[in-house]
mmCIF file of C-alpha atoms and ligand atoms in Angstrom:
data_model
loop_
_atom_site.group_PDB
_atom_site.id
_atom_site.type_symbol
_atom_site.label_atom_id
_atom_site.label_comp_id
_atom_site.label_asym_id
_atom_site.label_seq_id
_atom_site.Cartn_x
_atom_site.Cartn_y
_atom_site.Cartn_z
ATOM 1 C CA MET A 1 -16.566 -48.925 -5.543
ATOM 2 C CA LYS A 2 -15.205 -51.884 -3.589
ATOM 3 C CA ARG A 3 -16.443 -55.223 -4.884
ATOM 4 C CA VAL A 4 -15.809 -58.747 -3.674
ATOM 5 C CA TYR A 5 -16.115 -61.897 -5.759
ATOM 6 C CA LEU A 6 -17.665 -64.826 -3.907
ATOM 7 C CA ASP A 7 -18.987 -66.792 -6.876
ATOM 8 C CA ASN A 8 -16.126 -69.196 -7.541
ATOM 9 C CA ALA A 9 -18.379 -72.207 -8.072
ATOM 10 C CA ALA A 10 -19.770 -70.394 -11.139
ATOM 11 C CA THR A 11 -16.279 -69.676 -12.370
ATOM 12 C CA THR A 12 -12.888 -68.779 -10.936
ATOM 13 C CA PRO A 13 -10.596 -65.913 -11.900
ATOM 14 C CA MET A 14 -7.709 -67.091 -14.047
ATOM 15 C CA ALA A 15 -4.324 -67.456 -12.360
ATOM 16 C CA PRO A 16 -1.959 -64.703 -13.619
ATOM 17 C CA GLU A 17 0.762 -67.309 -14.328
ATOM 18 C CA ILE A 18 -1.631 -69.130 -16.630
ATOM 19 C CA ILE A 19 -2.646 -65.959 -18.479
ATOM 20 C CA GLN A 20 1.045 -65.249 -19.033
ATOM 21 C CA MET A 21 1.790 -68.764 -20.297
ATOM 22 C CA MET A 22 -1.236 -68.730 -22.618
ATOM 23 C CA SER A 23 -0.471 -65.380 -24.176
ATOM 24 C CA GLU A 24 3.114 -66.501 -24.882
ATOM 25 C CA MET A 25 1.893 -69.750 -26.343
ATOM 26 C CA MET A 26 -0.588 -67.986 -28.607
ATOM 27 C CA LYS A 27 2.398 -66.416 -30.317
ATOM 28 C CA THR A 28 4.575 -69.516 -30.475
ATOM 29 C CA HIS A 29 2.125 -72.421 -30.851
ATOM 30 C CA PHE A 30 -0.459 -71.160 -33.321
ATOM 31 C CA ALA A 31 -0.092 -74.130 -35.673
ATOM 32 C CA ASN A 32 -2.720 -76.808 -36.125
ATOM 33 C CA PRO A 33 -1.647 -79.947 -34.224
ATOM 34 C CA SER A 34 -2.824 -82.046 -37.191
ATOM 35 C CA SER A 35 -0.320 -80.378 -39.539
ATOM 36 C CA VAL A 36 2.666 -82.554 -40.272
ATOM 37 C CA HIS A 37 5.262 -79.737 -40.455
ATOM 38 C CA SER A 38 7.452 -78.818 -37.494
ATOM 39 C CA PHE A 39 5.097 -76.016 -36.354
ATOM 40 C CA GLY A 40 2.223 -78.483 -36.241
ATOM 41 C CA ARG A 41 4.292 -81.115 -34.490
ATOM 42 C CA GLU A 42 5.191 -78.605 -31.777
ATOM 43 C CA SER A 43 1.487 -77.891 -31.148
ATOM 44 C CA LYS A 44 0.786 -81.613 -31.093
ATOM 45 C CA THR A 45 3.507 -82.069 -28.464
ATOM 46 C CA VAL A 46 1.839 -79.443 -26.242
ATOM 47 C CA VAL A 47 -1.481 -81.291 -26.442
ATOM 48 C CA GLU A 48 0.057 -84.702 -25.761
ATOM 49 C CA ASN A 49 2.173 -83.422 -22.869
ATOM 50 C CA ALA A 50 -0.935 -81.891 -21.313
ATOM 51 C CA ARG A 51 -2.749 -85.211 -21.656
ATOM 52 C CA LYS A 52 0.118 -87.083 -19.979
ATOM 53 C CA SER A 53 0.318 -84.602 -17.148
ATOM 54 C CA ILE A 54 -3.434 -84.761 -16.446
ATOM 55 C CA ALA A 55 -3.395 -88.563 -16.624
ATOM 56 C CA ASN A 56 -0.525 -88.663 -14.110
ATOM 57 C CA LEU A 57 -2.396 -86.435 -11.699
ATOM 58 C CA LEU A 58 -5.395 -88.788 -11.803
ATOM 59 C CA ASN A 59 -3.279 -91.963 -11.767
ATOM 60 C CA THR A 60 -4.621 -93.145 -15.098
ATOM 61 C CA SER A 61 -3.349 -93.596 -18.633
ATOM 62 C CA PRO A 62 -3.232 -90.741 -21.178
ATOM 63 C CA GLY A 63 -5.498 -92.835 -23.423
ATOM 64 C CA SER A 64 -8.385 -92.212 -20.983
ATOM 65 C CA ILE A 65 -8.335 -88.414 -21.350
ATOM 66 C CA PHE A 66 -10.219 -86.711 -24.215
ATOM 67 C CA PHE A 67 -10.222 -82.928 -24.439
ATOM 68 C CA THR A 68 -13.571 -81.185 -24.859
ATOM 69 C CA SER A 69 -14.994 -77.670 -24.813
ATOM 70 C CA GLY A 70 -15.742 -78.014 -21.090
ATOM 71 C CA GLY A 71 -17.921 -79.790 -18.579
ATOM 72 C CA THR A 72 -21.178 -79.610 -20.517
ATOM 73 C CA GLU A 73 -19.745 -81.324 -23.590
ATOM 74 C CA ALA A 74 -17.982 -83.926 -21.438
ATOM 75 C CA ASP A 75 -21.246 -84.770 -19.619
ATOM 76 C CA ASN A 76 -23.240 -84.862 -22.871
ATOM 77 C CA MET A 77 -20.676 -87.102 -24.557
ATOM 78 C CA ALA A 78 -20.606 -89.540 -21.640
ATOM 79 C CA ILE A 79 -24.392 -89.713 -21.402
ATOM 80 C CA LYS A 80 -25.410 -89.777 -25.047
ATOM 81 C CA CYS A 81 -22.617 -92.065 -26.273
ATOM 82 C CA GLY A 82 -22.523 -94.221 -23.145
ATOM 83 C CA ILE A 83 -26.242 -94.924 -23.489
ATOM 84 C CA ASP A 84 -26.521 -95.192 -27.287
ATOM 85 C CA ASP A 85 -23.389 -97.206 -27.964
ATOM 86 C CA HIS A 86 -24.146 -99.718 -25.216
ATOM 87 C CA LYS A 87 -27.826 -100.051 -26.110
ATOM 88 C CA ILE A 88 -28.815 -99.012 -22.599
ATOM 89 C CA THR A 89 -32.552 -98.696 -21.949
ATOM 90 C CA HIS A 90 -32.548 -97.585 -18.304
ATOM 91 C CA ALA A 91 -30.747 -94.699 -16.586
ATOM 92 C CA ILE A 92 -30.594 -93.454 -13.009
ATOM 93 C CA THR A 93 -29.777 -89.962 -11.821
ATOM 94 C CA SER A 94 -30.632 -87.579 -8.988
ATOM 95 C CA LYS A 95 -33.062 -84.677 -9.280
ATOM 96 C CA LEU A 96 -30.190 -82.482 -8.047
ATOM 97 C CA SER A 97 -27.928 -83.198 -11.043
ATOM 98 C CA HIS A 98 -26.649 -80.275 -13.114
ATOM 99 C CA HIS A 99 -28.660 -79.425 -16.231
ATOM 100 C CA ALA A 100 -25.694 -80.639 -18.331
ATOM 101 C CA VAL A 101 -26.715 -84.097 -17.068
ATOM 102 C CA LEU A 102 -30.466 -83.779 -16.531
ATOM 103 C CA TYR A 103 -31.344 -82.324 -19.946
ATOM 104 C CA PRO A 104 -29.603 -84.931 -22.134
ATOM 105 C CA LEU A 105 -31.115 -87.692 -19.970
ATOM 106 C CA GLU A 106 -34.579 -86.122 -20.137
ATOM 107 C CA ASP A 107 -34.224 -85.796 -23.925
ATOM 108 C CA LEU A 108 -33.412 -89.500 -24.249
ATOM 109 C CA GLU A 109 -36.409 -90.305 -22.065
ATOM 110 C CA ALA A 110 -38.702 -88.026 -24.122
ATOM 111 C CA GLU A 111 -37.505 -89.748 -27.306
ATOM 112 C CA GLY A 112 -38.572 -93.066 -25.753
ATOM 113 C CA ARG A 113 -35.015 -94.415 -25.793
ATOM 114 C CA ILE A 114 -34.632 -94.903 -22.033
ATOM 115 C CA LYS A 115 -36.646 -95.170 -18.874
ATOM 116 C CA LEU A 116 -35.250 -92.620 -16.404
ATOM 117 C CA SER A 117 -35.358 -93.331 -12.652
ATOM 118 C CA TYR A 118 -34.607 -90.744 -9.981
ATOM 119 C CA ILE A 119 -32.746 -92.060 -6.985
ATOM 120 C CA ASP A 120 -34.067 -91.216 -3.501
ATOM 121 C CA ILE A 121 -32.161 -88.478 -1.695
ATOM 122 C CA ASP A 122 -32.160 -87.332 1.930
ATOM 123 C CA GLU A 123 -32.689 -83.763 3.153
ATOM 124 C CA SER A 124 -29.038 -82.930 2.368
ATOM 125 C CA GLY A 125 -29.190 -84.359 -1.137
ATOM 126 C CA VAL A 126 -27.221 -87.517 -0.307
ATOM 127 C CA VAL A 127 -28.314 -90.398 -2.545
ATOM 128 C CA SER A 128 -29.693 -93.591 -1.032
ATOM 129 C CA LEU A 129 -27.379 -96.536 -1.713
ATOM 130 C CA PRO A 130 -30.032 -99.176 -0.820
ATOM 131 C CA HIS A 131 -32.360 -97.515 -3.359
ATOM 132 C CA LEU A 132 -29.574 -97.575 -5.959
ATOM 133 C CA LYS A 133 -29.174 -101.319 -5.420
ATOM 134 C CA GLU A 134 -32.921 -101.849 -5.634
ATOM 135 C CA LEU A 135 -33.170 -99.891 -8.904
ATOM 136 C CA LEU A 136 -30.217 -101.756 -10.372
ATOM 137 C CA ALA A 137 -31.574 -105.148 -9.313
ATOM 138 C CA ASN A 138 -34.997 -104.513 -10.875
ATOM 139 C CA ASN A 139 -33.906 -103.148 -14.233
ATOM 140 C CA PRO A 140 -31.847 -104.141 -17.264
ATOM 141 C CA ARG A 141 -28.250 -102.977 -17.705
ATOM 142 C CA THR A 142 -28.260 -99.389 -16.460
ATOM 143 C CA PHE A 143 -26.422 -96.108 -16.962
ATOM 144 C CA VAL A 144 -25.939 -94.357 -13.605
ATOM 145 C CA SER A 145 -25.109 -90.651 -13.448
ATOM 146 C CA ILE A 146 -24.447 -89.308 -9.951
ATOM 147 C CA MET A 147 -22.497 -86.094 -9.494
ATOM 148 C CA HIS A 148 -19.549 -86.094 -7.118
ATOM 149 C CA ALA A 149 -20.408 -82.756 -5.499
ATOM 150 C CA ASN A 150 -23.394 -80.536 -5.980
ATOM 151 C CA ASN A 151 -22.573 -77.098 -7.369
ATOM 152 C CA GLU A 152 -25.369 -75.318 -5.485
ATOM 153 C CA ILE A 153 -25.396 -76.862 -2.025
ATOM 154 C CA GLY A 154 -21.975 -78.526 -1.971
ATOM 155 C CA THR A 155 -23.132 -81.998 -0.851
ATOM 156 C CA ILE A 156 -20.552 -84.686 -1.660
ATOM 157 C CA GLN A 157 -21.492 -88.236 -2.656
ATOM 158 C CA ASP A 158 -19.443 -91.334 -1.911
ATOM 159 C CA ILE A 159 -18.491 -92.110 -5.516
ATOM 160 C CA LYS A 160 -16.224 -94.950 -4.424
ATOM 161 C CA ALA A 161 -19.162 -96.801 -2.845
ATOM 162 C CA ILE A 162 -21.444 -95.944 -5.791
ATOM 163 C CA GLY A 163 -18.798 -97.227 -8.220
ATOM 164 C CA GLU A 164 -18.543 -100.516 -6.340
ATOM 165 C CA ILE A 165 -22.315 -101.006 -6.446
ATOM 166 C CA CYS A 166 -22.355 -100.193 -10.172
ATOM 167 C CA LYS A 167 -19.623 -102.753 -10.763
ATOM 168 C CA GLU A 168 -21.532 -105.397 -8.808
ATOM 169 C CA TYR A 169 -24.591 -104.847 -11.021
ATOM 170 C CA ASN A 170 -22.617 -104.381 -14.264
ATOM 171 C CA ALA A 171 -23.921 -100.809 -14.630
ATOM 172 C CA ILE A 172 -22.067 -98.004 -16.419
ATOM 173 C CA PHE A 173 -21.169 -95.207 -13.977
ATOM 174 C CA HIS A 174 -20.771 -91.569 -14.967
ATOM 175 C CA SER A 175 -19.914 -88.937 -12.368
ATOM 176 C CA ASP A 176 -20.067 -85.206 -13.000
ATOM 177 C CA THR A 177 -16.852 -84.195 -11.240
ATOM 178 C CA VAL A 178 -16.782 -80.629 -12.558
ATOM 179 C CA GLN A 179 -16.785 -79.142 -9.033
ATOM 180 C CA THR A 180 -14.255 -81.584 -7.586
ATOM 181 C CA ILE A 181 -11.468 -82.247 -10.113
ATOM 182 C CA ALA A 182 -8.430 -80.199 -9.049
ATOM 183 C CA HIS A 183 -10.116 -79.610 -5.670
ATOM 184 C CA PHE A 184 -9.867 -83.166 -4.306
ATOM 185 C CA PRO A 185 -7.357 -85.960 -4.981
ATOM 186 C CA PHE A 186 -8.453 -88.661 -7.462
ATOM 187 C CA ASP A 187 -6.976 -92.076 -8.007
ATOM 188 C CA MET A 188 -8.696 -93.666 -10.972
ATOM 189 C CA LYS A 189 -7.237 -97.078 -10.060
ATOM 190 C CA GLU A 190 -9.272 -96.938 -6.839
ATOM 191 C CA LEU A 191 -12.576 -95.757 -8.307
ATOM 192 C CA ASN A 192 -14.927 -97.804 -10.462
ATOM 193 C CA VAL A 193 -15.964 -94.841 -12.569
ATOM 194 C CA ASP A 194 -16.457 -95.195 -16.329
ATOM 195 C CA PHE A 195 -16.904 -91.519 -17.214
ATOM 196 C CA MET A 196 -15.958 -88.264 -15.480
ATOM 197 C CA ALA A 197 -16.152 -84.627 -16.571
ATOM 198 C CA ALA A 198 -13.821 -81.698 -15.866
ATOM 199 C CA SER A 199 -13.758 -78.010 -16.719
ATOM 200 C CA ALA A 200 -10.685 -75.753 -16.478
ATOM 201 C CA HIS A 201 -12.543 -72.587 -15.505
ATOM 202 C CA LYS A 202 -13.534 -74.099 -12.158
ATOM 203 C CA PHE A 203 -9.881 -74.153 -11.053
ATOM 204 C CA HIS A 204 -8.339 -70.915 -12.335
ATOM 205 C CA GLY A 205 -7.932 -72.044 -15.944
ATOM 206 C CA PRO A 206 -9.681 -70.600 -19.000
ATOM 207 C CA LYS A 207 -13.316 -71.085 -19.995
ATOM 208 C CA GLY A 208 -14.280 -73.338 -22.895
ATOM 209 C CA VAL A 209 -11.887 -76.217 -22.263
ATOM 210 C CA GLY A 210 -12.160 -79.402 -20.238
ATOM 211 C CA PHE A 211 -11.993 -83.140 -20.658
ATOM 212 C CA VAL A 212 -13.947 -86.310 -20.393
ATOM 213 C CA TYR A 213 -12.280 -89.255 -18.670
ATOM 214 C CA ILE A 214 -13.323 -92.557 -20.235
ATOM 215 C CA SER A 215 -12.190 -95.744 -18.531
ATOM 216 C CA GLU A 216 -10.278 -98.243 -20.629
ATOM 217 C CA ASN A 217 -13.095 -100.797 -20.161
ATOM 218 C CA ILE A 218 -15.583 -98.663 -22.079
ATOM 219 C CA GLN A 219 -15.717 -98.183 -25.842
ATOM 220 C CA ILE A 220 -17.888 -95.470 -27.375
ATOM 221 C CA LYS A 221 -18.230 -93.697 -30.698
ATOM 222 C CA PRO A 222 -17.648 -89.930 -30.908
ATOM 223 C CA LEU A 223 -20.391 -87.403 -30.215
ATOM 224 C CA LEU A 224 -19.030 -84.827 -32.678
ATOM 225 C CA ARG A 225 -18.266 -86.028 -36.207
ATOM 226 C CA GLY A 226 -15.603 -84.514 -38.431
ATOM 227 C CA GLY A 227 -11.829 -84.672 -38.230
ATOM 228 C CA ALA A 228 -9.773 -87.423 -36.665
ATOM 229 C CA GLN A 229 -8.632 -85.423 -33.623
ATOM 230 C CA GLU A 230 -8.445 -87.019 -30.172
ATOM 231 C CA ARG A 231 -7.841 -90.445 -31.739
ATOM 232 C CA ASN A 232 -11.084 -90.137 -33.712
ATOM 233 C CA MET A 233 -13.083 -89.485 -30.545
ATOM 234 C CA ARG A 234 -13.654 -85.741 -30.654
ATOM 235 C CA ALA A 235 -13.582 -83.919 -33.987
ATOM 236 C CA GLY A 236 -12.448 -80.297 -34.177
ATOM 237 C CA THR A 237 -9.103 -78.511 -34.146
ATOM 238 C CA GLU A 238 -7.715 -78.676 -30.645
ATOM 239 C CA ASN A 239 -7.750 -75.620 -28.374
ATOM 240 C CA VAL A 240 -3.970 -75.876 -27.981
ATOM 241 C CA TYR A 241 -3.349 -73.056 -25.495
ATOM 242 C CA GLY A 242 -6.541 -73.826 -23.628
ATOM 243 C CA ILE A 243 -5.445 -77.450 -23.236
ATOM 244 C CA ALA A 244 -1.974 -76.372 -22.056
ATOM 245 C CA ALA A 245 -3.643 -73.982 -19.592
ATOM 246 C CA LEU A 246 -6.006 -76.702 -18.358
ATOM 247 C CA ALA A 247 -3.031 -78.956 -17.588
ATOM 248 C CA MET A 248 -1.101 -76.117 -15.956
ATOM 249 C CA ALA A 249 -4.103 -75.164 -13.799
ATOM 250 C CA MET A 250 -4.445 -78.781 -12.669
ATOM 251 C CA GLU A 251 -0.730 -79.103 -11.934
ATOM 252 C CA MET A 252 -0.809 -75.896 -9.876
ATOM 253 C CA ALA A 253 -3.913 -77.024 -8.005
ATOM 254 C CA TYR A 254 -2.528 -80.437 -7.064
ATOM 255 C CA GLU A 255 0.909 -79.109 -6.207
ATOM 256 C CA HIS A 256 -0.553 -76.808 -3.546
ATOM 257 C CA LEU A 257 -3.697 -78.786 -2.739
ATOM 258 C CA GLU A 258 -3.124 -79.302 0.969
ATOM 259 C CA GLU A 259 -2.328 -75.692 1.830
ATOM 260 C CA GLU A 260 -5.082 -74.307 -0.397
ATOM 261 C CA VAL A 261 -7.722 -76.653 1.039
ATOM 262 C CA LYS A 262 -6.690 -75.577 4.528
ATOM 263 C CA TYR A 263 -6.803 -71.902 3.605
ATOM 264 C CA ILE A 264 -10.198 -72.062 1.857
ATOM 265 C CA LYS A 265 -11.714 -74.225 4.622
ATOM 266 C CA GLY A 266 -10.555 -71.476 7.011
ATOM 267 C CA LEU A 267 -12.482 -68.876 5.013
ATOM 268 C CA LYS A 268 -15.603 -71.011 4.945
ATOM 269 C CA SER A 269 -15.455 -71.689 8.708
ATOM 270 C CA TYR A 270 -14.921 -67.987 9.312
ATOM 271 C CA MET A 271 -18.062 -67.103 7.367
ATOM 272 C CA ILE A 272 -20.101 -69.826 9.122
ATOM 273 C CA GLU A 273 -18.989 -68.443 12.493
ATOM 274 C CA LYS A 274 -19.880 -64.899 11.502
ATOM 275 C CA PHE A 275 -23.341 -65.977 10.343
ATOM 276 C CA LYS A 276 -23.891 -67.812 13.621
ATOM 277 C CA THR A 277 -22.664 -65.050 15.894
ATOM 278 C CA GLU A 278 -23.487 -61.834 14.057
ATOM 279 C CA MET A 279 -26.751 -62.576 12.265
ATOM 280 C CA GLN A 280 -30.031 -64.131 13.211
ATOM 281 C CA ASP A 281 -31.845 -67.060 11.686
ATOM 282 C CA VAL A 282 -29.342 -67.948 8.970
ATOM 283 C CA GLN A 283 -29.830 -71.563 7.945
ATOM 284 C CA PHE A 284 -27.252 -73.708 6.204
ATOM 285 C CA TYR A 285 -28.184 -75.938 3.271
ATOM 286 C CA GLY A 286 -27.378 -79.590 3.008
ATOM 287 C CA LYS A 287 -24.193 -80.621 4.740
ATOM 288 C CA CYS A 288 -22.619 -77.205 4.316
ATOM 289 C CA THR A 289 -21.295 -76.988 7.865
ATOM 290 C CA ASP A 290 -19.866 -80.518 7.722
ATOM 291 C CA MET A 291 -16.416 -79.775 6.315
ATOM 292 C CA ASP A 292 -15.675 -83.379 5.362
ATOM 293 C CA ASN A 293 -18.877 -84.070 3.461
ATOM 294 C CA SER A 294 -19.377 -80.850 1.559
ATOM 295 C CA LEU A 295 -17.391 -78.759 -0.884
ATOM 296 C CA TYR A 296 -14.970 -76.592 1.094
ATOM 297 C CA THR A 297 -15.397 -74.031 -1.679
ATOM 298 C CA VAL A 298 -19.167 -73.645 -1.213
ATOM 299 C CA LEU A 299 -21.285 -72.213 1.602
ATOM 300 C CA SER A 300 -24.957 -72.293 0.751
ATOM 301 C CA VAL A 301 -27.304 -70.564 3.154
ATOM 302 C CA ASN A 302 -30.824 -69.244 3.359
ATOM 303 C CA PHE A 303 -32.165 -66.145 5.017
ATOM 304 C CA PRO A 304 -35.499 -65.247 6.605
ATOM 305 C CA GLU A 305 -38.394 -64.537 4.333
ATOM 306 C CA THR A 306 -38.795 -60.741 4.325
ATOM 307 C CA ASP A 307 -39.455 -58.134 1.633
ATOM 308 C CA ILE A 308 -35.800 -57.292 1.376
ATOM 309 C CA ALA A 309 -34.872 -60.973 1.299
ATOM 310 C CA GLU A 310 -36.836 -61.416 -1.902
ATOM 311 C CA MET A 311 -34.387 -59.209 -3.781
ATOM 312 C CA LEU A 312 -31.336 -60.218 -1.825
ATOM 313 C CA LEU A 313 -29.058 -61.208 -4.676
ATOM 314 C CA PHE A 314 -29.812 -58.045 -6.586
ATOM 315 C CA ASN A 315 -29.247 -55.870 -3.507
ATOM 316 C CA LEU A 316 -25.980 -57.593 -2.673
ATOM 317 C CA ASP A 317 -24.763 -56.967 -6.200
ATOM 318 C CA ILE A 318 -25.572 -53.265 -5.876
ATOM 319 C CA LEU A 319 -23.592 -53.198 -2.630
ATOM 320 C CA GLY A 320 -20.572 -54.860 -4.282
ATOM 321 C CA VAL A 321 -20.978 -58.500 -3.256
ATOM 322 C CA ALA A 322 -20.972 -60.977 -6.143
ATOM 323 C CA CYS A 323 -22.501 -64.320 -5.200
ATOM 324 C CA SER A 324 -25.256 -66.432 -6.649
ATOM 325 C CA GLY A 325 -28.547 -67.781 -5.552
ATOM 326 C CA GLY A 326 -31.890 -69.130 -6.307
ATOM 327 C CA SER A 327 -34.982 -69.706 -4.313
ATOM 328 C CA ALA A 328 -36.950 -72.861 -3.920
ATOM 329 C CA CYS A 329 -39.931 -70.982 -5.364
ATOM 330 C CA ALA A 330 -39.335 -68.375 -8.049
ATOM 331 C CA SER A 331 -39.408 -64.899 -6.556
ATOM 332 C CA GLY A 332 -38.775 -61.424 -7.952
ATOM 333 C CA GLY A 333 -35.053 -61.247 -7.322
ATOM 334 C CA SER A 334 -33.816 -64.697 -8.141
ATOM 335 C CA LYS A 335 -34.661 -67.588 -10.392
ATOM 336 C CA SER A 336 -36.110 -70.738 -9.001
ATOM 337 C CA SER A 337 -33.524 -73.451 -8.454
ATOM 338 C CA HIS A 338 -34.283 -77.095 -9.229
ATOM 339 C CA VAL A 339 -31.722 -78.047 -6.566
ATOM 340 C CA LEU A 340 -33.199 -75.959 -3.740
ATOM 341 C CA SER A 341 -36.754 -76.917 -4.650
ATOM 342 C CA GLY A 342 -35.531 -80.534 -4.932
ATOM 343 C CA ILE A 343 -34.443 -80.609 -1.281
ATOM 344 C CA ASN A 344 -37.009 -78.248 0.202
ATOM 345 C CA PRO A 345 -39.965 -77.574 -2.087
ATOM 346 C CA GLU A 346 -42.004 -75.662 0.494
ATOM 347 C CA SER A 347 -39.401 -73.108 1.560
ATOM 348 C CA LYS A 348 -39.764 -69.509 0.469
ATOM 349 C CA ARG A 349 -36.553 -68.434 2.206
ATOM 350 C CA PRO A 350 -34.088 -66.975 -0.292
ATOM 351 C CA GLY A 351 -31.002 -69.098 -0.828
ATOM 352 C CA ILE A 352 -27.574 -67.617 -1.458
ATOM 353 C CA ARG A 353 -24.435 -69.498 -2.456
ATOM 354 C CA PHE A 354 -21.131 -68.002 -1.431
ATOM 355 C CA SER A 355 -18.194 -69.779 -3.038
ATOM 356 C CA PHE A 356 -14.530 -69.211 -2.351
ATOM 357 C CA SER A 357 -11.121 -69.545 -3.944
ATOM 358 C CA LYS A 358 -7.510 -69.082 -2.894
ATOM 359 C CA TYR A 359 -7.763 -65.459 -4.013
ATOM 360 C CA ASN A 360 -10.385 -64.584 -1.384
ATOM 361 C CA THR A 361 -9.500 -63.142 2.020
ATOM 362 C CA LYS A 362 -11.168 -62.817 5.425
ATOM 363 C CA GLU A 363 -11.673 -59.140 4.551
ATOM 364 C CA ASP A 364 -13.876 -60.205 1.618
ATOM 365 C CA ILE A 365 -16.009 -62.154 4.056
ATOM 366 C CA ASP A 366 -16.134 -59.303 6.572
ATOM 367 C CA PHE A 367 -17.280 -57.055 3.739
ATOM 368 C CA ALA A 368 -19.993 -59.466 2.537
ATOM 369 C CA VAL A 369 -21.357 -60.092 6.049
ATOM 370 C CA ALA A 370 -21.328 -56.353 6.825
ATOM 371 C CA LYS A 371 -23.397 -55.712 3.675
ATOM 372 C CA LEU A 372 -25.826 -58.470 4.586
ATOM 373 C CA LYS A 373 -26.257 -57.006 8.057
ATOM 374 C CA GLU A 374 -26.841 -53.589 6.504
ATOM 375 C CA LEU A 375 -29.588 -55.064 4.321
ATOM 376 C CA PHE A 376 -31.302 -56.923 7.125
ATOM 377 C CA ASN A 377 -31.178 -53.980 9.532
HETATM 378 N N1 PLP B 1 -21.499 -79.691 -14.044
HETATM 379 C C1 PLP B 1 -21.384 -78.966 -12.930
HETATM 380 C C2 PLP B 1 -21.588 -79.614 -11.603
HETATM 381 C C3 PLP B 1 -21.088 -77.602 -13.005
HETATM 382 O O1 PLP B 1 -20.990 -76.879 -11.882
HETATM 383 C C4 PLP B 1 -20.902 -77.023 -14.288
HETATM 384 C C5 PLP B 1 -20.619 -75.584 -14.427
HETATM 385 O O2 PLP B 1 -21.388 -74.731 -14.041
HETATM 386 C C6 PLP B 1 -21.006 -77.843 -15.436
HETATM 387 C C7 PLP B 1 -21.301 -79.166 -15.265
HETATM 388 C C8 PLP B 1 -20.808 -77.284 -16.804
HETATM 389 O O3 PLP B 1 -19.452 -77.017 -17.070
HETATM 390 P P1 PLP B 1 -19.008 -76.005 -18.224
HETATM 391 O O4 PLP B 1 -19.327 -74.633 -17.731
HETATM 392 O O5 PLP B 1 -17.547 -76.213 -18.381
HETATM 393 O O6 PLP B 1 -19.749 -76.372 -19.447
#
């Protein structure tokens, strides 16, 4: 049966070149990078070269990059250590943050260690900068966690402006950049960001590896205790081939960024056009149709409330279309989404997120829209 994969914001397929490199490296670089013999030193070189390469791509120093098991660990490390080690008692986030951010913050609040404020957002999920200033002015030194782009609706925040406000108020700024690293250019010399998170599987690398960026102005203690890896900042034997693959995936992404952005934007526009011209009453979430202020990889839409719509995700899967979704209110076919209910609590229309990569084609989109039309007719 023909199937199309339109769930690239959940994870991307690995690039064949990276699979090839990793499987070779598993044979040649099996040694522990902490071992002092030549085998170990060779593994260590792989890890350090990957760090340098990633740092170059972000215009920062290798000392700011710490490898982790992925985005969740990077976010947790930034939040828990950033707050604890700086004796922070107030944090700000948005209700639309990923659970890798919301849950550790909510835990700290439940333990009575911080007061947690939620920043005002508009109907697209864009945070209010005047409210940020107000919250910062009326509270002690604050930890701010605002994601760069939302994984469900694709809304992008102006992290440069947020960083400048945080600097003005001496706040610590963490941004969950899991959906944007290797999809947008970053210049860390231009951004006042203290912590950022990245995950290789969002840009055709393997799962279970990522990094946390920590600015040179910030000192923290490690989250995981044990060995002295990552300059005593992240214990545990390094995922050598995963780290090499992470760097390779980032290098590939940035080398071809312009052409890939253009290609994927083309796919997204094509799907928007098809929804507008071939289907009725399809609504677009957030700023999804605004190409410059939303993820070009994500098109988040909602469909009319009908019996069939309730089980839309399930039905699409049966017909060979892999995408993801969630409703504002929990319904039979899909789980309730804190993001969709955060922007539109009353809506019962089922939301579907289509997300694209360089491996998708217009035929994939034709196929998905044809199946949707079949379901609605
Ligand atoms: N933050 C965002 C915005 C994400 O989309 C994800 C992945 O779903 C994560 C964090 C977690 O990353 P990982 O899967 O690498 O733990």
